[in-house]
C-alpha cells in the first residue's frame, strides 16, 4: 500500500501547488486592471487627499509582492479582508460574511442537481449499454448529444419559457432566502437545478455507457454469462465495479463543474450564489471579493479532482495489487 499512499501524497502536493499558482494569478490579474481602485471606491468627486489616504489604508502604494504576501498570509488564517463596497461610506463588510452565505446557496444548488443527475446518468448508462444499438439507445444518445451542443443560457431560457411562462409550474427567478422552508427552496431552485442536470447528465451517461460496453467482451463476462447470469446482473455485479475508475473521474469533473460552472445559470435565474456574487463584484470592481471567489472555486475544483484520483486508484486492481 506504500505506493498508493505515495501517489495520493503526490496528488495532494500537486493540488497545493495548483492553488498557489491560482492565487498568484488571481491576485496579479486584479492589480493589472485599468483605473484606480481608490477613486472607484470614493467616486470621481473625491479630493486627492482622500484618495491618497484610502490608497495608504488599502496598501495600494506598497510593492505588489509585499501585498500578495500579506494577502495570502491573511487567507491562510481565514481572513479574506474587507469588501471595497461601502468603504467610501464607512460601512465595509468582511468578505467572509459576503461569501459564505452565497457559497452555501451554490452548494445547495449543486447538491440538488447532483442528487438527480448522477443516479439518472448511471441508470441510463447501464440501460443504454444493456440495450445498445436499439431504438432506446439511439434516442437517448441523440438527446444527450443535443443537450451537450446547446449552450447553458439557451437551455435555461427555454426552460423558463416552457415551465415558467407557458405553464407557470416554477418561478422564473430563483430568489432563495435563508429563512425559506426546504420544500419551498427546492421548488424555487428547480429550474436552475434542472438546467444543470440537462447540461451534465450527457457526459456522465455517455462515459458510463462507453465504460460498460468496453468491458463486455472480457472473458470474465463470458464466464458469468455461461454460468447463467442474466445480462443485467452480469453488468451490475461484474462489469460496473471494474468500470468505476473512468466513471468516477467524469462524475467528479461534473461535480466540480456544478460548483465552478454555475455562473451563467445563476446569472440567468438571478440565483444568489457564489457565481452571481462574483459577477456583481466584477461590475463594482470589488477586488477582495473577486479574489476570494476565484480561490474558493479553484479549491473546490482541485479537491474534487483529488477525490476522483483517489477513487480511481482505489478502484483500479492493477494499482491495488501490482506484480
Short mmCIF file of N, CA and C in Angstrom, two decimals, residues 6-149:
data_model
loop_
_atom_site.label_atom_id
_atom_site.label_comp_id
_atom_site.label_asym_id
_atom_site.label_seq_id
_atom_site.Cartn_x
_atom_site.Cartn_y
_atom_site.Cartn_z
N UNK A 6 1.94 6.95 -1.63
CA UNK A 6 2.85 7.89 -2.30
C UNK A 6 2.14 8.61 -3.44
N UNK A 7 1.33 7.89 -4.20
CA UNK A 7 0.58 8.52 -5.29
C UNK A 7 -0.40 9.55 -4.77
N UNK A 8 -1.08 9.23 -3.66
CA UNK A 8 -2.03 10.18 -3.07
C UNK A 8 -1.30 11.43 -2.58
N UNK A 9 -0.15 11.23 -1.94
CA UNK A 9 0.63 12.38 -1.45
C UNK A 9 1.07 13.26 -2.62
N UNK A 10 1.46 12.64 -3.72
CA UNK A 10 1.86 13.42 -4.90
C UNK A 10 0.68 14.22 -5.45
N UNK A 11 -0.51 13.60 -5.47
CA UNK A 11 -1.70 14.31 -5.95
C UNK A 11 -2.01 15.50 -5.04
N UNK A 12 -1.91 15.30 -3.72
CA UNK A 12 -2.17 16.39 -2.78
C UNK A 12 -1.16 17.52 -2.97
N UNK A 13 0.11 17.17 -3.12
CA UNK A 13 1.15 18.19 -3.32
C UNK A 13 0.90 18.96 -4.61
N UNK A 14 0.51 18.25 -5.67
CA UNK A 14 0.21 18.92 -6.94
C UNK A 14 -0.99 19.85 -6.79
N UNK A 15 -1.98 19.44 -6.00
CA UNK A 15 -3.14 20.30 -5.76
C UNK A 15 -2.76 21.57 -5.02
N UNK A 16 -1.87 21.44 -4.04
CA UNK A 16 -1.41 22.62 -3.28
C UNK A 16 -0.65 23.58 -4.19
N UNK A 17 0.21 23.02 -5.03
CA UNK A 17 0.96 23.87 -5.97
C UNK A 17 0.01 24.57 -6.93
N UNK A 18 -1.01 23.86 -7.37
CA UNK A 18 -2.00 24.46 -8.28
C UNK A 18 -2.73 25.63 -7.61
N UNK A 19 -3.11 25.44 -6.35
CA UNK A 19 -3.81 26.51 -5.63
C UNK A 19 -2.90 27.73 -5.43
N UNK A 20 -1.63 27.50 -5.16
CA UNK A 20 -0.70 28.62 -5.02
C UNK A 20 -0.58 29.38 -6.33
N UNK A 21 -0.47 28.64 -7.43
CA UNK A 21 -0.38 29.30 -8.74
C UNK A 21 -1.65 30.08 -9.06
N UNK A 22 -2.81 29.50 -8.74
CA UNK A 22 -4.09 30.19 -8.99
C UNK A 22 -4.19 31.45 -8.14
N UNK A 23 -3.76 31.36 -6.88
CA UNK A 23 -3.82 32.55 -6.02
C UNK A 23 -2.94 33.67 -6.57
N UNK A 24 -1.76 33.32 -7.10
CA UNK A 24 -0.90 34.34 -7.70
C UNK A 24 -1.55 34.97 -8.92
N UNK A 25 -2.12 34.13 -9.79
CA UNK A 25 -2.77 34.65 -10.99
C UNK A 25 -3.96 35.53 -10.64
N UNK A 26 -4.76 35.08 -9.66
CA UNK A 26 -5.93 35.86 -9.25
C UNK A 26 -5.53 37.21 -8.68
N UNK A 27 -4.49 37.22 -7.86
CA UNK A 27 -4.05 38.48 -7.25
C UNK A 27 -3.44 39.41 -8.28
N UNK A 28 -2.54 38.88 -9.10
CA UNK A 28 -1.85 39.73 -10.07
C UNK A 28 -2.80 40.26 -11.14
N UNK A 29 -3.77 39.44 -11.55
CA UNK A 29 -4.71 39.90 -12.58
C UNK A 29 -5.53 41.08 -12.08
N UNK A 30 -5.86 41.10 -10.78
CA UNK A 30 -6.60 42.22 -10.23
C UNK A 30 -5.77 43.50 -10.21
N UNK A 31 -4.44 43.34 -10.03
CA UNK A 31 -3.58 44.52 -9.96
C UNK A 31 -3.41 45.21 -11.31
N UNK A 32 -3.57 44.43 -12.39
CA UNK A 32 -3.35 44.99 -13.72
C UNK A 32 -4.62 45.55 -14.34
N UNK A 33 -5.72 45.55 -13.60
CA UNK A 33 -6.93 46.16 -14.12
C UNK A 33 -6.75 47.66 -14.28
N UNK A 34 -7.29 48.25 -15.34
CA UNK A 34 -7.12 49.70 -15.55
C UNK A 34 -7.90 50.51 -14.52
N UNK A 35 -7.45 51.73 -14.30
CA UNK A 35 -8.14 52.61 -13.37
C UNK A 35 -7.57 52.52 -11.96
N UNK A 36 -8.05 53.40 -11.10
CA UNK A 36 -7.58 53.47 -9.72
C UNK A 36 -8.70 52.99 -8.79
N UNK A 37 -8.37 52.00 -7.95
CA UNK A 37 -9.39 51.43 -7.07
C UNK A 37 -9.88 52.44 -6.03
N UNK A 38 -8.97 53.27 -5.53
CA UNK A 38 -9.37 54.25 -4.52
C UNK A 38 -10.36 55.26 -5.11
N UNK A 39 -10.10 55.70 -6.33
CA UNK A 39 -11.03 56.63 -6.99
C UNK A 39 -12.37 55.95 -7.27
N UNK A 40 -12.32 54.66 -7.64
CA UNK A 40 -13.55 53.91 -7.89
C UNK A 40 -14.39 53.80 -6.63
N UNK A 41 -13.74 53.61 -5.48
CA UNK A 41 -14.46 53.45 -4.22
C UNK A 41 -15.06 54.78 -3.76
N UNK A 42 -14.27 55.85 -3.82
CA UNK A 42 -14.71 57.13 -3.27
C UNK A 42 -15.53 57.94 -4.26
N UNK A 43 -15.41 57.64 -5.56
CA UNK A 43 -16.14 58.40 -6.56
C UNK A 43 -15.27 59.49 -7.17
N UNK A 44 -15.71 59.99 -8.30
CA UNK A 44 -14.93 60.98 -9.03
C UNK A 44 -14.84 62.32 -8.31
N UNK A 45 -15.76 62.57 -7.39
CA UNK A 45 -15.76 63.86 -6.68
C UNK A 45 -14.84 63.86 -5.47
N UNK A 46 -14.14 62.77 -5.19
CA UNK A 46 -13.27 62.69 -4.02
C UNK A 46 -12.06 63.59 -4.18
N UNK A 47 -11.60 64.14 -3.09
CA UNK A 47 -10.43 65.00 -3.12
C UNK A 47 -9.16 64.16 -3.25
N UNK A 48 -8.08 64.74 -3.79
CA UNK A 48 -6.82 63.99 -3.89
C UNK A 48 -6.32 63.51 -2.54
N UNK A 49 -6.56 64.29 -1.47
CA UNK A 49 -6.11 63.87 -0.14
C UNK A 49 -6.86 62.62 0.32
N UNK A 50 -8.18 62.60 0.05
CA UNK A 50 -8.97 61.43 0.45
C UNK A 50 -8.55 60.19 -0.34
N UNK A 51 -8.28 60.39 -1.63
CA UNK A 51 -7.84 59.25 -2.47
C UNK A 51 -6.49 58.74 -1.97
N UNK A 52 -5.56 59.66 -1.67
CA UNK A 52 -4.24 59.25 -1.18
C UNK A 52 -4.34 58.54 0.16
N UNK A 53 -5.21 59.03 1.03
CA UNK A 53 -5.39 58.38 2.34
C UNK A 53 -5.95 56.97 2.20
N UNK A 54 -6.92 56.79 1.29
CA UNK A 54 -7.51 55.45 1.10
C UNK A 54 -6.50 54.50 0.46
N UNK A 55 -5.66 55.03 -0.44
CA UNK A 55 -4.62 54.19 -1.04
C UNK A 55 -3.65 53.69 0.01
N UNK A 56 -3.29 54.57 0.96
CA UNK A 56 -2.42 54.14 2.06
C UNK A 56 -3.11 53.11 2.93
N UNK A 57 -4.41 53.32 3.19
CA UNK A 57 -5.16 52.38 4.04
C UNK A 57 -5.26 51.00 3.40
N UNK A 58 -5.45 50.97 2.08
CA UNK A 58 -5.58 49.69 1.36
C UNK A 58 -4.22 49.08 1.04
N UNK A 59 -3.14 49.81 1.25
CA UNK A 59 -1.81 49.30 0.92
C UNK A 59 -1.50 49.30 -0.55
N UNK A 60 -2.22 50.12 -1.32
CA UNK A 60 -2.01 50.12 -2.77
C UNK A 60 -0.70 50.77 -3.18
N UNK A 61 -0.05 51.49 -2.27
CA UNK A 61 1.24 52.11 -2.56
C UNK A 61 2.40 51.18 -2.28
N UNK A 62 2.14 50.03 -1.66
CA UNK A 62 3.19 49.06 -1.37
C UNK A 62 3.52 48.25 -2.63
N UNK A 63 4.62 47.52 -2.56
CA UNK A 63 5.01 46.67 -3.67
C UNK A 63 4.02 45.53 -3.88
N UNK A 64 3.97 45.03 -5.12
CA UNK A 64 3.00 44.00 -5.45
C UNK A 64 3.27 42.70 -4.69
N UNK A 65 4.55 42.30 -4.61
CA UNK A 65 4.89 41.06 -3.91
C UNK A 65 4.60 41.17 -2.42
N UNK A 66 4.83 42.37 -1.87
CA UNK A 66 4.55 42.59 -0.45
C UNK A 66 3.05 42.48 -0.18
N UNK A 67 2.25 43.06 -1.06
CA UNK A 67 0.80 42.97 -0.89
C UNK A 67 0.30 41.54 -1.05
N UNK A 68 0.90 40.79 -1.99
CA UNK A 68 0.49 39.40 -2.16
C UNK A 68 0.84 38.57 -0.92
N UNK A 69 2.03 38.80 -0.36
CA UNK A 69 2.43 38.05 0.82
C UNK A 69 1.48 38.33 1.99
N UNK A 70 1.09 39.58 2.16
CA UNK A 70 0.16 39.93 3.24
C UNK A 70 -1.20 39.30 2.99
N UNK A 71 -1.67 39.35 1.73
CA UNK A 71 -2.99 38.80 1.41
C UNK A 71 -3.03 37.29 1.59
N UNK A 72 -2.04 36.58 1.06
CA UNK A 72 -2.07 35.12 1.15
C UNK A 72 -1.86 34.67 2.59
N UNK A 73 -1.09 35.45 3.37
CA UNK A 73 -0.95 35.12 4.79
C UNK A 73 -2.26 35.27 5.53
N UNK A 74 -3.01 36.31 5.21
CA UNK A 74 -4.32 36.51 5.84
C UNK A 74 -5.30 35.41 5.41
N UNK A 75 -5.24 35.02 4.13
CA UNK A 75 -6.13 33.97 3.62
C UNK A 75 -5.88 32.66 4.35
N UNK A 76 -4.61 32.33 4.59
CA UNK A 76 -4.28 31.10 5.29
C UNK A 76 -4.81 31.10 6.72
N UNK A 77 -5.06 32.28 7.27
CA UNK A 77 -5.64 32.39 8.60
C UNK A 77 -7.16 32.53 8.56
N UNK A 78 -7.75 32.42 7.36
CA UNK A 78 -9.20 32.52 7.23
C UNK A 78 -9.72 33.93 7.07
N UNK A 79 -8.83 34.89 6.84
CA UNK A 79 -9.23 36.30 6.70
C UNK A 79 -9.04 36.71 5.24
N UNK A 80 -10.17 36.93 4.53
CA UNK A 80 -10.11 37.34 3.13
C UNK A 80 -10.16 38.86 2.98
N UNK A 81 -10.10 39.58 4.07
CA UNK A 81 -10.11 41.03 4.00
C UNK A 81 -11.53 41.59 4.07
N UNK A 82 -11.65 42.86 3.72
CA UNK A 82 -12.94 43.55 3.74
C UNK A 82 -13.31 43.98 2.32
N UNK A 83 -14.59 44.03 2.07
CA UNK A 83 -15.09 44.40 0.75
C UNK A 83 -14.84 45.88 0.48
N UNK A 84 -14.56 46.20 -0.79
CA UNK A 84 -14.40 47.60 -1.18
C UNK A 84 -15.73 48.34 -1.18
N UNK A 85 -16.81 47.62 -1.44
CA UNK A 85 -18.13 48.26 -1.48
C UNK A 85 -18.50 48.70 -0.06
N UNK A 86 -18.82 49.97 0.08
CA UNK A 86 -19.19 50.52 1.38
C UNK A 86 -18.06 51.21 2.10
N UNK A 87 -16.81 51.07 1.59
CA UNK A 87 -15.69 51.74 2.27
C UNK A 87 -15.83 53.26 2.18
N UNK A 88 -16.30 53.72 1.02
CA UNK A 88 -16.44 55.16 0.88
C UNK A 88 -17.45 55.75 1.83
N UNK A 89 -18.44 54.95 2.25
CA UNK A 89 -19.45 55.43 3.19
C UNK A 89 -19.13 55.01 4.62
N UNK A 90 -17.99 54.36 4.80
CA UNK A 90 -17.58 53.96 6.14
C UNK A 90 -18.31 52.73 6.66
N UNK A 91 -18.90 51.93 5.77
CA UNK A 91 -19.63 50.73 6.21
C UNK A 91 -19.11 49.50 5.45
N UNK A 92 -17.81 49.17 5.56
CA UNK A 92 -17.29 48.00 4.87
C UNK A 92 -17.76 46.71 5.54
N UNK A 93 -17.83 45.64 4.75
CA UNK A 93 -18.23 44.33 5.26
C UNK A 93 -17.10 43.33 5.04
N UNK A 94 -16.99 42.38 5.95
CA UNK A 94 -15.99 41.34 5.79
C UNK A 94 -16.33 40.48 4.58
N UNK A 95 -15.30 40.10 3.83
CA UNK A 95 -15.51 39.27 2.64
C UNK A 95 -16.10 37.92 3.03
N UNK A 96 -15.66 37.37 4.14
CA UNK A 96 -16.17 36.07 4.60
C UNK A 96 -17.68 36.14 4.82
N UNK A 97 -18.16 37.25 5.39
CA UNK A 97 -19.59 37.40 5.64
C UNK A 97 -20.39 37.49 4.34
N UNK A 98 -19.76 37.97 3.28
CA UNK A 98 -20.43 38.04 1.98
C UNK A 98 -20.37 36.71 1.24
N UNK A 99 -19.25 36.01 1.37
CA UNK A 99 -19.01 34.82 0.56
C UNK A 99 -19.70 33.58 1.12
N UNK A 100 -19.64 33.37 2.41
CA UNK A 100 -20.13 32.12 2.99
C UNK A 100 -21.62 31.86 2.72
N UNK A 101 -22.53 32.83 2.91
CA UNK A 101 -23.93 32.55 2.57
C UNK A 101 -24.13 32.22 1.09
N UNK A 102 -23.40 32.91 0.22
CA UNK A 102 -23.52 32.63 -1.21
C UNK A 102 -22.94 31.24 -1.54
N UNK A 103 -21.85 30.87 -0.87
CA UNK A 103 -21.28 29.54 -1.09
C UNK A 103 -22.24 28.45 -0.65
N UNK A 104 -22.94 28.67 0.45
CA UNK A 104 -23.94 27.70 0.90
C UNK A 104 -25.06 27.55 -0.12
N UNK A 105 -25.48 28.66 -0.72
CA UNK A 105 -26.52 28.58 -1.75
C UNK A 105 -26.03 27.82 -2.98
N UNK A 106 -24.78 28.07 -3.40
CA UNK A 106 -24.24 27.36 -4.56
C UNK A 106 -24.09 25.87 -4.26
N UNK A 107 -23.66 25.53 -3.05
CA UNK A 107 -23.53 24.12 -2.68
C UNK A 107 -24.89 23.44 -2.64
N UNK A 108 -25.90 24.16 -2.18
CA UNK A 108 -27.25 23.60 -2.17
C UNK A 108 -27.73 23.32 -3.59
N UNK A 109 -27.53 24.28 -4.49
CA UNK A 109 -27.95 24.10 -5.88
C UNK A 109 -27.19 22.94 -6.52
N UNK A 110 -25.88 22.87 -6.28
CA UNK A 110 -25.08 21.80 -6.86
C UNK A 110 -25.49 20.44 -6.30
N UNK A 111 -25.77 20.37 -5.00
CA UNK A 111 -26.19 19.11 -4.39
C UNK A 111 -27.55 18.68 -4.93
N UNK A 112 -28.44 19.63 -5.10
CA UNK A 112 -29.76 19.35 -5.64
C UNK A 112 -29.65 18.78 -7.05
N UNK A 113 -28.83 19.42 -7.89
CA UNK A 113 -28.67 18.93 -9.26
C UNK A 113 -27.95 17.59 -9.29
N UNK A 114 -26.92 17.42 -8.45
CA UNK A 114 -26.16 16.17 -8.46
C UNK A 114 -27.00 14.99 -7.98
N UNK A 115 -27.88 15.23 -7.01
CA UNK A 115 -28.72 14.15 -6.50
C UNK A 115 -29.68 13.60 -7.56
N UNK A 116 -29.95 14.41 -8.58
CA UNK A 116 -30.79 13.95 -9.69
C UNK A 116 -29.93 13.42 -10.84
N UNK A 117 -28.89 14.16 -11.19
CA UNK A 117 -28.13 13.86 -12.40
C UNK A 117 -27.31 12.58 -12.28
N UNK A 118 -26.64 12.37 -11.16
CA UNK A 118 -25.72 11.23 -11.06
C UNK A 118 -26.47 9.89 -11.06
N UNK A 119 -27.49 9.69 -10.20
CA UNK A 119 -28.22 8.41 -10.30
C UNK A 119 -28.87 8.20 -11.67
N UNK A 120 -29.43 9.28 -12.23
CA UNK A 120 -30.07 9.15 -13.55
C UNK A 120 -29.05 8.80 -14.62
N UNK A 121 -27.84 9.39 -14.55
CA UNK A 121 -26.80 9.09 -15.53
C UNK A 121 -26.35 7.64 -15.43
N UNK A 122 -26.20 7.13 -14.21
CA UNK A 122 -25.79 5.73 -14.03
C UNK A 122 -26.86 4.78 -14.56
N UNK A 123 -28.12 5.06 -14.25
CA UNK A 123 -29.21 4.20 -14.72
C UNK A 123 -29.29 4.22 -16.24
N UNK A 124 -29.26 5.40 -16.84
CA UNK A 124 -29.34 5.49 -18.30
C UNK A 124 -28.10 4.88 -18.96
N UNK A 125 -26.93 5.04 -18.34
CA UNK A 125 -25.72 4.44 -18.89
C UNK A 125 -25.79 2.93 -18.91
N UNK A 126 -26.29 2.34 -17.82
CA UNK A 126 -26.44 0.88 -17.76
C UNK A 126 -27.48 0.40 -18.76
N UNK A 127 -28.61 1.09 -18.84
CA UNK A 127 -29.69 0.65 -19.74
C UNK A 127 -29.29 0.78 -21.21
N UNK A 128 -28.62 1.87 -21.56
CA UNK A 128 -28.20 2.02 -22.96
C UNK A 128 -27.11 1.02 -23.33
N UNK A 129 -26.26 0.66 -22.36
CA UNK A 129 -25.27 -0.39 -22.63
C UNK A 129 -25.95 -1.76 -22.74
N UNK A 130 -26.97 -1.97 -21.92
CA UNK A 130 -27.69 -3.24 -21.94
C UNK A 130 -28.45 -3.42 -23.25
N UNK A 131 -29.05 -2.34 -23.74
CA UNK A 131 -29.84 -2.40 -24.98
C UNK A 131 -29.19 -1.53 -26.05
N UNK A 132 -27.89 -1.69 -26.24
CA UNK A 132 -27.19 -0.85 -27.21
C UNK A 132 -27.64 -1.18 -28.64
N UNK A 133 -27.59 -0.12 -29.45
CA UNK A 133 -27.99 -0.19 -30.86
C UNK A 133 -29.49 -0.43 -31.05
N UNK A 134 -30.26 -0.27 -29.97
CA UNK A 134 -31.71 -0.34 -30.10
C UNK A 134 -32.26 1.07 -30.29
N UNK A 135 -33.57 1.17 -30.48
CA UNK A 135 -34.21 2.48 -30.63
C UNK A 135 -34.03 3.30 -29.36
N UNK A 136 -34.17 2.64 -28.19
CA UNK A 136 -33.99 3.35 -26.91
C UNK A 136 -32.59 3.94 -26.82
N UNK A 137 -31.58 3.15 -27.17
CA UNK A 137 -30.20 3.62 -27.10
C UNK A 137 -29.98 4.80 -28.04
N UNK A 138 -30.51 4.72 -29.23
CA UNK A 138 -30.30 5.81 -30.19
C UNK A 138 -31.03 7.08 -29.79
N UNK A 139 -32.23 6.94 -29.25
CA UNK A 139 -32.98 8.13 -28.81
C UNK A 139 -32.26 8.82 -27.66
N UNK A 140 -31.81 8.04 -26.67
CA UNK A 140 -31.12 8.62 -25.51
C UNK A 140 -29.81 9.27 -25.95
N UNK A 141 -29.06 8.63 -26.82
CA UNK A 141 -27.80 9.21 -27.28
C UNK A 141 -28.03 10.48 -28.09
N UNK A 142 -29.03 10.49 -28.93
CA UNK A 142 -29.33 11.69 -29.70
C UNK A 142 -29.74 12.83 -28.79
N UNK A 143 -30.55 12.53 -27.78
CA UNK A 143 -30.99 13.56 -26.84
C UNK A 143 -29.82 14.14 -26.06
N UNK A 144 -28.92 13.26 -25.61
CA UNK A 144 -27.77 13.75 -24.85
C UNK A 144 -26.82 14.56 -25.72
N UNK A 145 -26.66 14.17 -26.97
CA UNK A 145 -25.81 14.96 -27.87
C UNK A 145 -26.38 16.35 -28.09
N UNK A 146 -27.69 16.44 -28.21
CA UNK A 146 -28.33 17.76 -28.36
C UNK A 146 -28.12 18.60 -27.11
N UNK A 147 -28.25 18.00 -25.92
CA UNK A 147 -28.08 18.74 -24.68
C UNK A 147 -26.64 19.21 -24.51
N UNK A 148 -25.67 18.41 -25.02
CA UNK A 148 -24.27 18.85 -24.96
C UNK A 148 -24.04 20.03 -25.89
N UNK A 149 -24.66 20.00 -27.07
CA UNK A 149 -24.42 21.03 -28.08
C UNK A 149 -25.04 22.37 -27.71
#
